Amino acid sequence: MYTQALNAGAVGAGQPPGEDAALLARFQERVDADQRIEPNDAMPEAYRRTLIRQISQHAHSEIIGMQPEGNWLTRAPSLRRKAALLAKVQDECGHGLYLYAAAETLGIAREELVDQLLTGKAKYSSIFNYPTLSWADIGAIGWLVDGAAIMNQIPLCRCSYGPYARAMIRVCKEESFHQRQGFEIMLTLARGTSAQKAMAQDALDRWWWPCLMMFGPPDAASQHSDTSTRWKIKRFSNDELRRKFVDATVPQAHFLGLTLPDPDLRFDADSGHWEFGAIDWDELRRVIAGDGPCNADRIAARRCAHEDGAWVREAALAFAAKRQAKQAA
Amino acid sequence: MAPGPIRVAETPLVSYLLRRADDALVLGHRLSEWAGRAPTMEEDMALANMGLDLLGQARMLYAHAGEVEGRGRDEDAFAYWRDERGYRNLLLVEQPNGDFAVTIVRQFLYAAYAEPYWRAMMASGDATLAAVGAKAEKEMAYHVRHCAEWVVRLGDGTAESRARAAAALTELWPFTGELFEVDGTDRTLIAAGIAVDPQTLREPWQRTVIQVLAEATLEAPPAGFMRRGGRSGRHSEHLGHLLAEMQHLQRSNPGAAW
Ligand SMILES: [Fe+2]
Ligand SMILES: [Fe+2]
């Protein structure tokens, strides 16, 4: 799925000692000229670290994001939906793989990043700490969560770092397919039986606010995104992206005949935007701090898969070593 | 849409199609249970791929069963509205995932059979079965390759992986006899040029299995009692749980479209 503007700011404000000002200036010139930065190019250490953090958070989100949807794979209500959901969960895994590969170009091994996730050091998108309680949640995730991911990621297709930008182009194509598929699930439910419509409304009620939180804290409260902006890692602020998402999504909810769970939502004719009510930022802080409904389950499931698979990975390594020894002999 | 569980009037061809469709659906469902739980991310992708192949095969076969039966039933009517006793799949494919070795050995034993099976079915007198064969044969060839690589790695990997692979073989071997079973349904369709004689698949299956096990430094378990019953709806206890989970949402909302 995608990364969250959790701490989208650059790591470390100042340059490390010894990193020369001329290098920084040359780097900034290249970025300003919209030249893509490639893995072997000189880059400031803070740029590298910021990207590693952002790309790996994004990768972790894709991998953790397999869980809430995987929760309905064995219960999908039709064979067509079952196959589509399995393909989607597989796509998310593929996104995780490209993104870990993009992070590896910055000089860090996938194993180390995975370790950061398993030990709870790394963050992933808070949205995946909410449970999928009905089939409609699968529709809501595709429509809203993939939809929010697209808003965030389309600008990343022009990110200054080449491997990340290229990964995003591929990922965005698939996310928009997921978004349409999710919307279509919601549409089927909304036009279905009264029980199905209620299921769709309940899912929207539960997912709407957490989706708005996906864009991260309000601009007023988030510091240090200046460097990321200057380096063209981030091109729009959290609030700008959130507003775009709301403007795009409200008419879709109306088309579905569903009600957004926000009594303050109204269209402002002067600005041409939908104005929405206050977001519960305490909830976001709580979920990020580990107290969301599923944080513990998500990490436990990831650890369990990792530990259960250890003997398989060891076997593969042992086998490869034997083959190599045989070839050498 | 069915108001309750359906009973299919099984002509030989309908029965035959349901057997193949049920094999593919149940095994595909088992593979989907792995999503997000595989030993590596690459393997998560591969297991999902194989699951998707099988779901695709199942859907084509159910759709054809619906046409042949001629009562307006679609793929979901067969998948979601038949009870356990109406399911016609092999006992092998309904066995639980167990550890990764069990899943891989199960997939290997099935694919080593399904690949030559579908290849032979490309010559079926039933045009749809022949078309499914053309697609499934390629898919199952990949399953054989992928699983054979793992069987070899596990067998010739560490002491632990070897023990697990051997245990998986012992556990699943008694379910392999059913692959080659022939009953009245088969005989009718073999005579009509629609089905292949499964007895002719025993030799290619054995060749693949023996060759891969040899490379894996594993041995085939000794011939012994073979379990059967899947084709006539006498299953192991595992299938009922799988179906309960798979069918509950569809069945709690009769008449709903998804
Ligand atoms: Fe994704
Ligand atoms: Fe997605």
mmCIF file of C-alpha atoms in Angstrom, chain A residues 27 39 64 96 103 119 153 162 185 195 198 213 249-250 254 266 282 296 306:
data_model
loop_
_atom_site.group_PDB
_atom_site.id
_atom_site.type_symbol
_atom_site.label_atom_id
_atom_site.label_comp_id
_atom_site.label_asym_id
_atom_site.label_seq_id
_atom_site.Cartn_x
_atom_site.Cartn_y
_atom_site.Cartn_z
ATOM 1 C CA PHE A 27 23.810 18.438 -5.402
ATOM 2 C CA PRO A 39 22.619 5.238 -6.800
ATOM 3 C CA ILE A 64 2.089 -5.320 6.670
ATOM 4 C CA GLY A 96 7.236 -4.386 -0.970
ATOM 5 C CA ALA A 103 16.176 1.042 -0.611
ATOM 6 C CA THR A 119 11.976 -5.473 16.274
ATOM 7 C CA GLN A 153 2.515 8.453 -4.529
ATOM 8 C CA GLY A 162 15.650 7.684 -9.694
ATOM 9 C CA ILE A 185 -16.863 -3.732 -4.509
ATOM 10 C CA ALA A 195 -27.604 -5.926 4.774
ATOM 11 C CA ALA A 198 -25.338 -1.463 5.873
ATOM 12 C CA MET A 213 -4.861 10.511 9.052
ATOM 13 C CA THR A 249 -13.475 11.166 -2.636
ATOM 14 C CA VAL A 250 -16.539 13.021 -1.349
ATOM 15 C CA HIS A 254 -22.212 10.531 -2.814
ATOM 16 C CA ARG A 266 -19.630 20.976 3.566
ATOM 17 C CA ASP A 282 -4.693 11.971 19.526
ATOM 18 C CA ALA A 296 0.537 -6.055 18.331
ATOM 19 C CA HIS A 306 9.714 -14.935 9.811
#
